[in-house]
Short mmCIF file of C-alpha atoms and ligand atoms in Angstrom, two decimals:
data_model
loop_
_atom_site.label_atom_id
_atom_site.label_comp_id
_atom_site.label_asym_id
_atom_site.label_seq_id
_atom_site.Cartn_x
_atom_site.Cartn_y
_atom_site.Cartn_z
CA UNK E 880 78.13 123.34 74.43
CA UNK E 881 80.73 121.97 76.35
CA UNK E 882 80.40 125.01 78.47
CA UNK E 883 76.85 124.46 79.42
CA UNK E 884 77.51 120.71 80.02
CA UNK E 885 80.17 121.35 82.54
CA UNK E 886 78.17 123.90 84.25
CA UNK E 887 75.22 121.48 84.76
CA UNK E 888 77.67 118.65 85.85
CA UNK E 889 79.26 120.98 88.43
CA UNK E 890 75.94 122.04 89.56
CA UNK E 891 74.67 118.35 90.01
CA UNK E 892 77.67 117.56 92.03
CA UNK E 893 77.42 120.47 94.13
CA UNK E 894 73.69 119.70 94.89
CA UNK E 895 74.72 116.07 95.67
CA UNK E 896 77.37 117.12 97.90
CA UNK E 897 74.93 119.69 99.80
CA UNK E 898 72.35 116.75 100.23
CA UNK E 899 75.02 114.86 101.92
CA UNK E 900 75.71 117.86 104.24
CA UNK E 901 79.22 118.13 102.66
CA UNK E 902 81.40 120.55 100.87
CA UNK E 903 83.48 119.97 97.87
CA UNK E 904 86.93 120.55 98.45
CA UNK E 905 88.30 123.77 97.28
CA UNK E 906 91.45 124.29 95.11
CA UNK E 907 94.24 126.20 96.85
CA UNK E 908 97.15 127.95 94.99
CA UNK E 909 99.64 125.73 96.83
CA UNK E 910 98.26 122.26 95.63
CA UNK E 911 98.05 120.90 92.24
CA UNK E 912 94.66 119.82 91.07
CA UNK E 913 92.91 117.39 88.74
CA UNK E 914 89.71 118.08 87.03
CA UNK E 915 87.27 114.97 87.37
CA UNK E 916 84.88 114.43 84.34
CA UNK E 917 81.65 113.07 83.53
CA UNK E 918 82.33 110.05 81.34
CA UNK E 919 78.81 110.23 79.53
CA UNK E 920 79.43 113.90 78.23
CA UNK E 921 83.05 114.56 78.84
CA UNK E 922 82.19 117.48 80.74
CA UNK E 923 84.09 118.88 83.96
CA UNK E 924 82.45 117.99 87.22
CA UNK E 925 84.89 119.60 89.82
CA UNK E 926 88.45 120.36 90.48
CA UNK E 927 90.02 118.43 93.18
CA UNK E 928 93.16 119.19 95.00
CA UNK E 929 95.77 116.61 95.15
CA UNK E 930 97.91 115.62 98.15
CA UNK E 931 101.53 116.00 97.92
CA UNK E 932 104.22 114.01 99.45
CA UNK E 933 104.25 116.02 102.66
CA UNK E 934 100.65 116.06 103.18
CA UNK E 935 100.41 112.37 102.43
CA UNK E 936 103.12 111.65 104.99
CA UNK E 937 101.33 113.72 107.51
CA UNK E 938 98.28 111.80 107.04
CA UNK E 939 100.10 108.44 107.50
CA UNK E 940 101.68 109.67 110.85
CA UNK E 941 97.96 110.79 111.85
CA UNK E 942 96.91 107.13 111.12
CA UNK E 943 99.73 105.69 113.05
CA UNK E 944 98.79 107.52 115.89
CA UNK E 945 95.13 106.65 115.76
CA UNK E 946 96.27 102.94 115.63
CA UNK E 947 97.95 103.19 119.09
CA UNK E 948 94.30 103.92 120.69
CA UNK E 949 92.04 102.25 117.98
CA UNK E 950 93.96 98.88 118.93
CA UNK E 951 92.84 99.28 122.47
CA UNK E 952 89.17 99.97 121.79
CA UNK E 953 86.85 96.69 122.49
CA UNK E 954 85.96 95.04 119.07
CA UNK E 955 82.05 95.46 119.77
CA UNK E 956 82.92 99.37 120.15
CA UNK E 957 84.88 99.47 116.90
CA UNK E 958 81.93 97.35 115.44
CA UNK E 959 79.54 100.30 116.71
CA UNK E 960 81.52 103.01 114.50
CA UNK E 961 80.81 100.79 111.61
CA UNK E 962 77.15 100.20 112.40
CA UNK E 963 76.62 103.91 112.74
CA UNK E 964 78.62 104.36 109.18
CA UNK E 965 76.13 101.76 107.91
CA UNK E 966 73.27 103.88 109.08
CA UNK E 967 74.54 107.14 107.39
CA UNK E 968 74.95 105.00 104.17
CA UNK E 969 71.36 103.71 104.43
CA UNK E 970 70.11 107.33 104.89
CA UNK E 971 72.17 108.68 102.00
CA UNK E 972 72.00 105.85 99.50
CA UNK E 973 70.70 107.58 96.75
CA UNK E 974 72.74 110.54 96.89
CA UNK E 975 76.00 108.66 97.04
CA UNK E 976 74.70 106.30 94.13
CA UNK E 977 74.16 109.58 91.93
CA UNK E 978 77.82 110.63 92.51
CA UNK E 979 79.04 107.20 91.53
CA UNK E 980 76.79 107.41 88.52
CA UNK E 981 77.82 110.96 87.55
CA UNK E 982 81.61 110.38 88.05
CA UNK E 983 82.11 107.01 86.78
CA UNK E 984 79.14 106.57 84.42
CA UNK E 985 77.76 103.54 86.14
CA UNK E 986 74.12 102.91 85.54
CA UNK E 987 71.93 104.37 88.56
CA UNK E 988 70.48 100.91 89.39
CA UNK E 989 73.83 99.37 89.48
CA UNK E 990 75.20 102.52 91.45
CA UNK E 991 72.50 101.99 94.05
CA UNK E 992 73.71 98.19 94.04
CA UNK E 993 77.22 99.17 94.70
CA UNK E 994 76.10 101.41 97.69
CA UNK E 995 73.97 98.59 98.95
CA UNK E 996 77.10 96.54 98.75
CA UNK E 997 78.70 98.93 101.16
CA UNK E 998 75.70 98.74 103.70
CA UNK E 999 75.74 94.85 103.51
CA UNK E 1000 79.45 94.82 104.35
CA UNK E 1001 79.00 97.13 107.15
CA UNK E 1002 76.08 94.97 108.61
CA UNK E 1003 78.49 91.82 107.98
CA UNK E 1004 81.42 93.43 109.76
CA UNK E 1005 79.42 94.54 112.81
CA UNK E 1006 78.46 90.90 113.20
CA UNK E 1007 82.09 90.03 113.04
CA UNK E 1008 82.93 92.53 115.76
CA UNK E 1009 81.33 90.22 118.18
CA UNK E 1010 82.12 86.96 116.79
CA UNK E 1011 85.85 87.29 115.94
CA UNK E 1012 87.79 84.32 117.75
CA UNK E 1013 90.69 82.12 117.69
CA UNK E 1014 91.17 78.54 118.20
CA UNK E 1015 92.25 76.56 121.21
CA UNK E 1016 94.69 73.78 120.44
CA UNK E 1017 95.66 70.67 122.69
CA UNK E 1018 99.06 70.89 124.12
CA UNK E 1019 101.41 67.81 124.15
CA UNK E 1020 102.79 69.03 127.59
CA UNK E 1021 100.87 68.20 130.78
CA UNK E 1022 99.52 71.04 132.49
CA UNK E 1023 99.93 73.51 129.36
CA UNK E 1024 97.39 75.28 127.50
CA UNK E 1025 97.66 76.72 123.99
CA UNK E 1026 95.61 78.92 122.01
CA UNK E 1027 95.76 81.44 119.29
CA UNK E 1028 94.53 85.29 119.54
CA UNK E 1029 93.98 87.70 116.77
CA UNK E 1030 95.26 91.16 117.28
CA UNK E 1031 95.19 94.33 115.36
CA UNK E 1032 97.66 94.61 112.57
CA UNK E 1033 98.16 98.23 112.04
CA UNK E 1034 97.40 101.06 109.23
CA UNK E 1035 96.20 99.50 106.18
CA UNK E 1036 96.84 101.07 102.83
CA UNK E 1037 93.91 100.57 100.47
CA UNK E 1038 94.32 101.57 96.86
CA UNK E 1039 90.96 101.21 94.93
CA UNK E 1040 89.93 101.18 91.24
CA UNK E 1041 87.42 103.46 89.32
CA UNK E 1042 85.16 100.68 88.43
CA UNK E 1043 84.02 99.98 92.06
CA UNK E 1044 84.88 103.37 93.51
CA UNK E 1045 83.35 102.98 96.76
CA UNK E 1046 82.24 99.25 97.50
CA UNK E 1047 85.66 97.61 97.34
CA UNK E 1048 87.03 100.38 99.76
CA UNK E 1049 84.24 99.66 102.03
CA UNK E 1050 85.09 95.70 101.96
CA UNK E 1051 88.46 96.56 103.32
CA UNK E 1052 87.45 99.77 105.62
CA UNK E 1053 84.61 97.81 107.52
CA UNK E 1054 86.51 94.78 108.00
CA UNK E 1055 89.60 96.66 108.94
CA UNK E 1056 88.00 98.94 111.47
CA UNK E 1057 86.28 96.05 113.34
CA UNK E 1058 89.83 94.57 113.33
CA UNK E 1059 91.38 97.64 114.88
CA UNK E 1060 93.25 99.00 111.89
CA UNK E 1061 93.05 102.46 110.68
CA UNK E 1062 92.74 102.59 106.77
CA UNK E 1063 94.63 105.00 104.48
CA UNK E 1064 92.66 105.26 101.35
CA UNK E 1065 94.36 106.02 97.92
CA UNK E 1066 91.39 106.09 95.44
CA UNK E 1067 91.72 105.95 91.87
CA UNK E 1068 92.25 109.42 90.29
CA UNK E 1069 89.41 108.67 87.94
CA UNK E 1070 86.82 108.68 90.72
CA UNK E 1071 88.06 111.19 93.67
CA UNK E 1072 84.80 112.54 94.36
CA UNK E 1073 83.13 109.43 95.28
CA UNK E 1074 85.84 108.72 97.94
CA UNK E 1075 85.67 112.39 98.90
CA UNK E 1076 82.09 112.00 99.52
CA UNK E 1077 82.19 108.57 101.24
CA UNK E 1078 85.11 109.71 103.40
CA UNK E 1079 82.94 112.73 104.28
CA UNK E 1080 80.08 110.35 105.28
CA UNK E 1081 82.30 108.15 107.73
CA UNK E 1082 84.08 111.22 109.14
CA UNK E 1083 81.65 112.42 111.63
CA UNK E 1084 81.04 109.06 113.12
CA UNK E 1085 84.69 108.70 113.79
CA UNK E 1086 85.18 112.24 115.12
CA UNK E 1087 82.43 111.64 117.59
CA UNK E 1088 84.19 108.86 118.88
CA UNK E 1089 87.40 110.50 119.31
CA UNK E 1090 88.78 108.44 116.03
CA UNK E 1091 88.81 111.45 113.45
CA UNK E 1092 92.27 110.43 112.70
CA UNK E 1093 91.60 106.66 111.84
CA UNK E 1094 90.56 107.07 108.28
CA UNK E 1095 92.72 109.08 106.00
CA UNK E 1096 92.03 109.74 102.37
CA UNK E 1097 94.96 110.62 100.08
CA UNK E 1098 94.36 111.81 96.65
CA UNK E 1099 97.86 111.76 95.23
CA UNK E 1100 99.59 110.90 91.70
CA UNK E 1101 101.16 107.37 91.57
CA UNK E 1102 104.57 108.88 91.48
CA UNK E 1103 105.66 110.08 94.27
CA UNK E 1104 102.90 109.73 96.49
CA UNK E 1105 101.33 106.17 95.83
CA UNK E 1106 104.63 104.72 95.40
CA UNK E 1107 105.88 106.09 98.75
CA UNK E 1108 102.70 104.83 100.52
CA UNK E 1109 103.39 101.42 99.05
CA UNK E 1110 107.30 101.59 100.16
CA UNK E 1111 106.09 102.75 103.82
CA UNK E 1112 107.02 100.29 106.36
CA UNK E 1113 104.55 101.48 108.70
CA UNK E 1114 101.84 100.10 106.56
CA UNK E 1115 101.94 96.51 107.25
CA UNK E 1116 99.26 95.51 104.87
CA UNK E 1117 98.73 96.81 101.27
CA UNK E 1118 95.50 96.09 99.88
CA UNK E 1119 95.30 97.04 96.19
CA UNK E 1120 92.58 96.51 93.58
CA UNK E 1121 93.22 97.32 89.77
CA UNK E 1122 94.88 95.80 86.81
CA UNK E 1123 97.27 93.10 86.66
CA UNK E 1124 99.96 95.67 85.66
CA UNK E 1125 99.36 97.69 88.79
CA UNK E 1126 99.69 94.71 90.92
CA UNK E 1127 102.98 93.78 89.14
CA UNK E 1128 104.22 97.18 90.27
CA UNK E 1129 102.93 96.94 93.71
CA UNK E 1130 103.71 93.61 94.84
CA UNK E 1131 107.42 93.49 94.44
CA UNK E 1132 107.75 96.71 96.22
CA UNK E 1133 105.69 95.57 99.31
CA UNK E 1134 107.45 92.13 99.32
CA UNK E 1135 110.94 93.95 99.05
CA UNK E 1136 110.02 95.33 102.61
CA UNK E 1137 108.42 91.97 103.72
CA UNK E 1138 105.00 93.72 103.81
CA UNK E 1139 101.82 91.83 103.14
CA UNK E 1140 99.85 92.55 100.16
CA UNK E 1141 96.33 91.60 99.47
CA UNK E 1142 95.61 91.84 95.62
CA UNK E 1143 92.31 91.77 93.69
CA UNK E 1144 93.53 92.13 90.15
CA UNK E 1145 92.22 91.29 86.69
CA UNK E 1146 89.81 88.74 85.56
CA UNK E 1147 89.40 87.11 82.12
CA UNK E 1148 86.24 85.29 83.19
CA UNK E 1149 84.33 82.54 81.15
CA UNK E 1150 81.02 81.19 81.24
CA UNK E 1151 80.74 77.33 79.98
CA UNK E 1152 77.13 76.34 78.72
CA UNK E 1153 76.81 72.62 78.28
CA UNK E 1154 74.20 70.82 76.10
CA UNK E 1155 71.90 70.18 79.34
CA UNK E 1156 71.78 73.74 80.11
CA UNK E 1157 68.78 76.03 80.52
CA UNK E 1158 69.49 78.20 77.59
CA UNK E 1159 67.00 81.17 78.85
CA UNK E 1160 68.58 81.24 81.99
CA UNK E 1161 72.15 81.22 80.65
CA UNK E 1162 71.22 83.95 77.99
CA UNK E 1163 69.99 86.32 80.60
CA UNK E 1164 73.02 85.69 82.93
CA UNK E 1165 75.46 86.12 79.98
CA UNK E 1166 74.25 89.29 78.82
CA UNK E 1167 74.37 90.90 82.38
CA UNK E 1168 77.77 89.44 82.91
CA UNK E 1169 79.21 90.73 79.67
CA UNK E 1170 77.31 94.06 79.23
CA UNK E 1171 76.42 95.09 82.71
CA UNK E 1172 78.67 98.12 83.99
CA UNK E 1173 79.77 98.37 80.24
CA UNK E 1174 82.05 95.40 80.68
CA UNK E 1175 84.06 97.10 83.36
CA UNK E 1176 83.75 94.79 86.37
CA UNK E 1177 86.71 92.75 87.17
CA UNK E 1178 84.16 89.80 87.30
CA UNK E 1179 82.84 90.73 83.65
CA UNK E 1180 81.97 87.80 81.61
CA UNK E 1181 84.45 88.05 78.59
CA UNK E 1182 84.34 84.54 77.16
CA UNK E 1183 81.62 82.11 76.38
CA UNK E 1184 82.26 78.45 75.69
CA UNK E 1185 79.29 76.78 74.21
CA UNK E 1186 78.55 72.95 73.55
CA UNK E 1187 78.19 72.65 69.66
CA UNK E 1188 74.55 71.09 69.61
CA UNK E 1189 73.17 74.36 71.44
CA UNK E 1190 75.48 76.87 70.01
CA UNK E 1191 73.10 78.05 67.34
CA UNK E 1192 69.96 78.58 69.62
CA UNK E 1193 72.07 80.11 72.41
CA UNK E 1194 73.74 82.47 69.79
CA UNK E 1195 70.38 83.49 68.26
CA UNK E 1196 69.06 84.36 71.70
CA UNK E 1197 72.21 86.53 72.41
CA UNK E 1198 72.12 88.22 69.05
CA UNK E 1199 68.59 89.19 69.65
CA UNK E 1200 69.48 90.42 73.42
CA UNK E 1201 72.34 92.33 71.96
CA UNK E 1202 70.43 94.02 69.15
CA UNK E 1203 67.87 95.13 71.77
CA UNK E 1204 70.78 96.48 74.02
CA UNK E 1205 71.92 98.89 71.44
CA UNK E 1206 68.84 100.96 72.03
CA UNK E 1207 69.55 100.93 75.77
CA UNK E 1208 72.79 102.57 75.66
CA UNK E 1209 72.82 106.17 77.10
CA UNK E 1210 72.88 108.75 80.04
CA UNK E 1211 73.51 106.36 83.19
CA UNK E 1212 71.15 108.76 85.13
CA UNK E 1213 68.18 107.44 83.17
CA UNK E 1214 66.83 104.35 84.80
CA UNK E 1215 65.79 102.76 81.37
CA UNK E 1216 69.54 102.86 80.31
CA UNK E 1217 71.33 99.40 80.55
CA UNK E 1218 74.67 100.43 79.28
CA UNK E 1219 76.50 103.65 80.21
CA UNK E 1220 79.78 104.96 78.96
CA UNK E 1221 83.30 103.66 79.30
CA UNK E 1222 85.33 105.56 81.90
CA UNK E 1223 87.47 107.77 79.77
CA UNK E 1224 88.78 108.53 76.23
CA UNK E 1225 91.64 106.08 76.62
CA UNK E 1226 89.22 103.19 77.43
CA UNK E 1227 87.11 104.00 74.43
CA UNK E 1228 90.51 104.04 72.18
CA UNK E 1229 91.45 100.74 73.59
CA UNK E 1230 88.05 99.11 72.54
CA UNK E 1231 88.50 100.57 69.01
CA UNK E 1232 92.00 99.14 68.81
CA UNK E 1233 90.87 95.81 69.96
CA UNK E 1234 88.02 95.81 67.52
CA UNK E 1235 90.66 96.11 64.54
CA UNK E 1236 92.75 93.45 66.18
CA UNK E 1237 89.68 91.17 66.34
CA UNK E 1238 89.09 91.40 62.82
CA UNK E 1239 92.83 91.06 61.71
CA UNK E 1240 92.76 87.82 63.71
CA UNK E 1241 89.52 86.55 61.83
CA UNK E 1242 86.98 87.14 64.69
CA UNK E 1243 83.42 87.62 63.29
CA UNK E 1244 81.56 90.69 64.66
CA UNK E 1245 78.04 89.41 65.32
CA UNK E 1246 76.74 92.39 66.96
CA UNK E 1247 78.41 95.82 67.83
CA UNK E 1248 81.85 96.76 67.23
CA UNK E 1249 81.80 100.49 67.05
CA UNK E 1250 82.03 103.49 69.32
CA UNK E 1251 78.84 105.42 69.55
CA UNK E 1252 78.69 108.63 67.86
CA UNK E 1253 77.77 111.03 70.87
CA UNK E 1254 79.53 113.13 73.47
CA UNK E 1255 81.12 110.88 76.25
CA UNK E 1256 82.95 107.65 75.80
CA UNK E 1257 80.07 105.09 74.78
CA UNK E 1258 80.63 101.96 72.95
CA UNK E 1259 78.42 99.27 71.63
CA UNK E 1260 78.00 95.90 73.60
CA UNK E 1261 79.84 93.75 71.03
CA UNK E 1262 79.44 89.94 70.43
CA UNK E 1263 82.03 88.08 68.64
CA UNK E 1264 82.60 84.61 67.28
CA UNK E 1265 86.12 83.54 67.68
CA UNK E 1266 87.36 80.88 65.46
CA UNK E 1267 87.12 77.38 67.07
CA UNK E 1268 90.30 75.91 66.02
CA UNK E 1269 92.81 78.87 65.32
CA UNK E 1270 94.72 80.50 68.05
CA UNK E 1271 92.94 83.89 68.47
CA UNK E 1272 95.12 86.27 70.53
CA UNK E 1273 92.27 88.81 71.59
CA UNK E 1274 90.45 86.15 73.49
CA UNK E 1275 93.34 85.78 75.83
CA UNK E 1276 93.40 89.52 76.78
CA UNK E 1277 91.24 91.39 79.47
CA UNK E 1278 90.07 94.31 77.60
CA UNK E 1279 88.01 96.71 79.98
CA UNK E 1280 84.93 97.00 77.54
CA UNK E 1281 81.81 95.08 76.61
CA UNK E 1282 83.32 92.61 74.39
CA UNK E 1283 82.16 88.87 74.48
CA UNK E 1284 83.77 86.03 72.51
CA UNK E 1285 81.91 82.96 71.77
CA UNK E 1286 83.73 79.76 70.92
CA UNK E 1287 82.06 76.24 70.89
CA UNK E 1288 83.39 72.62 72.05
CA UNK E 1289 82.00 69.10 71.14
CA UNK E 1290 79.24 68.14 73.43
CA UNK E 1291 81.15 65.39 74.93
CA UNK E 1292 84.54 67.30 75.50
CA UNK E 1293 83.82 69.41 78.58
CA UNK E 1294 87.45 68.99 79.32
CA UNK E 1295 88.32 71.12 76.34
CA UNK E 1296 85.98 74.08 77.64
CA UNK E 1297 87.63 73.52 81.22
CA UNK E 1298 91.10 73.92 79.57
CA UNK E 1299 90.23 77.08 77.83
CA UNK E 1300 88.55 78.31 80.86
CA UNK E 1301 91.85 77.93 82.80
CA UNK E 1302 94.04 78.75 79.75
CA UNK E 1303 94.43 82.53 80.59
CA UNK E 1304 96.87 84.07 82.97
CA UNK E 1305 94.02 85.51 85.40
CA UNK E 1306 91.84 83.01 87.56
CA UNK E 1307 89.08 85.26 89.05
CA UNK E 1308 85.60 84.10 88.29
CA UNK E 1309 83.92 81.36 86.29
CA UNK E 1310 80.64 79.81 85.67
CA UNK E 1311 78.96 76.72 84.28
CA UNK E 1312 75.32 76.37 83.04
CA UNK E 1313 74.41 72.80 83.35
CA UNK E 1314 71.61 70.38 84.71
CA UNK E 1315 74.13 67.63 84.62
CA UNK E 1316 75.31 66.69 88.29
CA UNK E 1317 78.31 65.06 86.68
CA UNK E 1318 79.31 68.11 84.86
CA UNK E 1319 78.91 70.31 87.96
CA UNK E 1320 80.93 67.97 90.07
CA UNK E 1321 83.89 68.03 87.23
CA UNK E 1322 83.75 71.95 87.03
CA UNK E 1323 84.08 71.87 90.92
CA UNK E 1324 86.76 68.90 91.02
CA UNK E 1325 90.65 69.72 91.53
CA UNK E 1326 90.81 69.24 87.75
CA UNK E 1327 88.07 71.67 87.17
CA UNK E 1328 87.85 75.38 87.16
CA UNK E 1329 91.10 77.18 88.65
CA UNK E 1330 89.29 80.44 89.59
CA UNK E 1331 88.61 81.88 92.94
CA UNK E 1332 84.94 82.05 92.14
CA UNK E 1333 83.06 79.06 90.47
CA UNK E 1334 79.46 79.44 90.02
CA UNK E 1335 76.64 76.98 88.63
CA UNK E 1336 73.65 78.34 86.87
CA UNK E 1337 74.49 82.00 87.66
CA UNK E 1338 76.89 84.43 86.05
CA UNK E 1339 80.44 85.28 86.83
CA UNK E 1340 79.70 88.66 88.38
CA UNK E 1341 77.65 90.26 91.12
CA UNK E 1342 79.10 88.13 94.03
CA UNK E 1343 77.62 88.65 97.46
CA UNK E 1344 79.90 90.12 100.33
CA UNK E 1345 79.42 87.15 102.51
CA UNK E 1346 81.93 85.03 100.40
CA UNK E 1347 85.66 85.62 100.17
CA UNK E 1348 86.27 87.55 96.84
CA UNK E 1349 89.36 87.14 94.79
CA UNK E 1350 91.24 84.90 92.57
CA UNK E 1351 94.36 82.91 91.64
CA UNK E 1352 97.23 83.44 89.30
CA UNK E 1353 97.55 86.77 87.86
CA UNK E 1354 94.31 88.10 89.76
CA UNK E 1355 96.64 88.13 92.71
CA UNK E 1356 95.51 85.46 95.16
CA UNK E 1357 94.03 87.86 97.65
CA UNK E 1358 90.50 87.44 99.20
CA UNK E 1359 88.57 90.47 100.51
CA UNK E 1360 85.16 90.87 102.06
CA UNK E 1361 83.44 87.88 103.71
CA UNK E 1362 84.26 84.46 105.04
CA UNK E 1363 87.49 84.47 106.89
CA UNK E 1364 89.00 87.31 104.68
CA UNK E 1365 89.35 89.41 107.98
CA UNK E 1366 92.44 87.15 108.94
CA UNK E 1367 94.39 89.35 106.47
CA UNK E 1368 93.66 92.50 108.59
CA UNK E 1369 95.06 90.98 111.67
CA UNK E 1370 98.06 89.55 113.29
CA UNK E 1371 97.95 86.03 114.74
CA UNK E 1372 99.58 85.13 118.21
CA UNK E 1373 100.12 81.58 119.16
CA UNK E 1374 100.10 81.61 123.06
CA UNK E 1375 101.22 78.81 125.45
CA UNK E 1376 100.77 79.16 129.04
CA UNK E 1377 102.33 76.55 131.62
CA UNK E 1378 100.13 76.00 134.80
CA UNK E 1379 102.18 73.24 136.17
CA UNK E 1380 105.44 73.30 138.28
CA UNK E 1381 107.32 71.17 135.86
CA UNK E 1382 109.10 72.29 132.55
CA UNK E 1383 108.71 69.71 130.27
CA UNK E 1384 110.06 70.46 126.81
CA UNK E 1385 108.22 69.74 123.43
CA UNK E 1386 108.91 66.95 121.24
CA UNK E 1387 110.11 65.10 124.63
CA UNK E 1388 113.50 66.48 124.65
CA UNK E 1389 115.53 66.04 127.90
CA UNK E 1390 118.07 68.89 128.68
CA UNK E 1391 118.71 68.69 132.21
C1 UN1 W 1369 85.29 94.50 91.04
O1 UN1 W 1369 84.86 94.49 89.77
O2 UN1 W 1369 86.58 95.08 91.34
O3 UN1 W 1369 81.12 90.60 91.92
C2 UN1 W 1369 84.41 94.08 92.01
C3 UN1 W 1369 81.04 91.50 91.42
C4 UN1 W 1369 80.85 92.85 92.58
C5 UN1 W 1369 82.36 93.31 92.91
C6 UN1 W 1369 83.27 93.42 91.68
N1 UN1 W 1369 80.18 92.39 93.74
O4 UN1 W 1369 80.66 91.76 90.40
#
């Protein structure tokens, strides 16, 4: 049976690559390989050759060479490369989404959304390529003019995670390209096909413009390949998405060489629902936030704090919705499916271990709590009532699975809910459901949510690309995508010119 499924998985991938006009990389005898698998069946999809240290170094050298030319290309011309890439993504949205769906098990509707997020950031970056600018400042010295300019930084190392295998890279790549920076992409080894396909779509656009070496893809093991990239002083910025543990390994190494890092790490995101909230709206947002993408977004809703007087009606709505969800677990290729598999066997084991820990600590399983008995790595979306007053360690941990904890607070004690919201090591996303302007203002006040994202009457996940994306504390402090996140990809130069014949010193110093 495994053999038959493996054959169909391989055929599907082969056909999708053909639709994109691409060839699957072929394994050679000189390279190590990995087998990437379909998490909804456990069957093999393809054998992918890995880069070794020597090939990785050669790719870094090529990117450095590309930088010497890309930095001199006018910004709008760099934007045109991104515009053409966006056009190719539009044309091939469905096939690329199907590869994401097959390799990481993301439901096809959400996978299409992920490719749309790539298209959106391309449009955004194209606009940026004609609008990036610096400030002019007032000089204190007569006849002097002071301004700042933003210049390309250098080749950027982008480490991406399996859960958004193409969109998060595109936030980095589209912005870096218009800023004049080549990008070296080190994708998760759980999703190499997504990266190979995306890279293949971009490559003709770059090659045609003489920048075929500006984007490099390195599929390599953490040790020694990724470690060497992180340590490489030729790469002034390391933009890394993944777990807090990964960030803790990467950040000190980059800091040791005084490089820049841009970290987008874990989240243990909460929704607070107060007594004035629209419960139907809240319930819909909570279920998507907690069970969408099988709980594998960094923005997934993992904790729910509910005002005591509405706890029972909201819980009833959620229990009913979660019961219905159990029938919508399945093949992510089926548009009726709402919950696909976890990424791999380890993730499924961690889910099981966490369920055991929840029960050990007195958590009440309201719905779900089991792995699904079918091939692949499926688990049930799980709703847990956490004890209100006892300490409950599972709630403080980010388990990358669809587990949602509910806890209640007294109606007049929003301060407690905010303290719980802020009482975890991460600080990525947060949301409040409320019709009270006072509650909303408190949530957004300096004493409110400590997260990088703070939403009102919408859930914690599903951010648009126009905002700066990222969070505080153990989430790493980085900001990617919109707003002024582009500044991380450029170097700032403060420039002063003296147009007079005198040489006045700043701060009024006389030194004749
Ligand atoms: C991630 O999980 O790493 O806001 C990124 C969201 C998506 C991006 C998630 N737009 O949920």
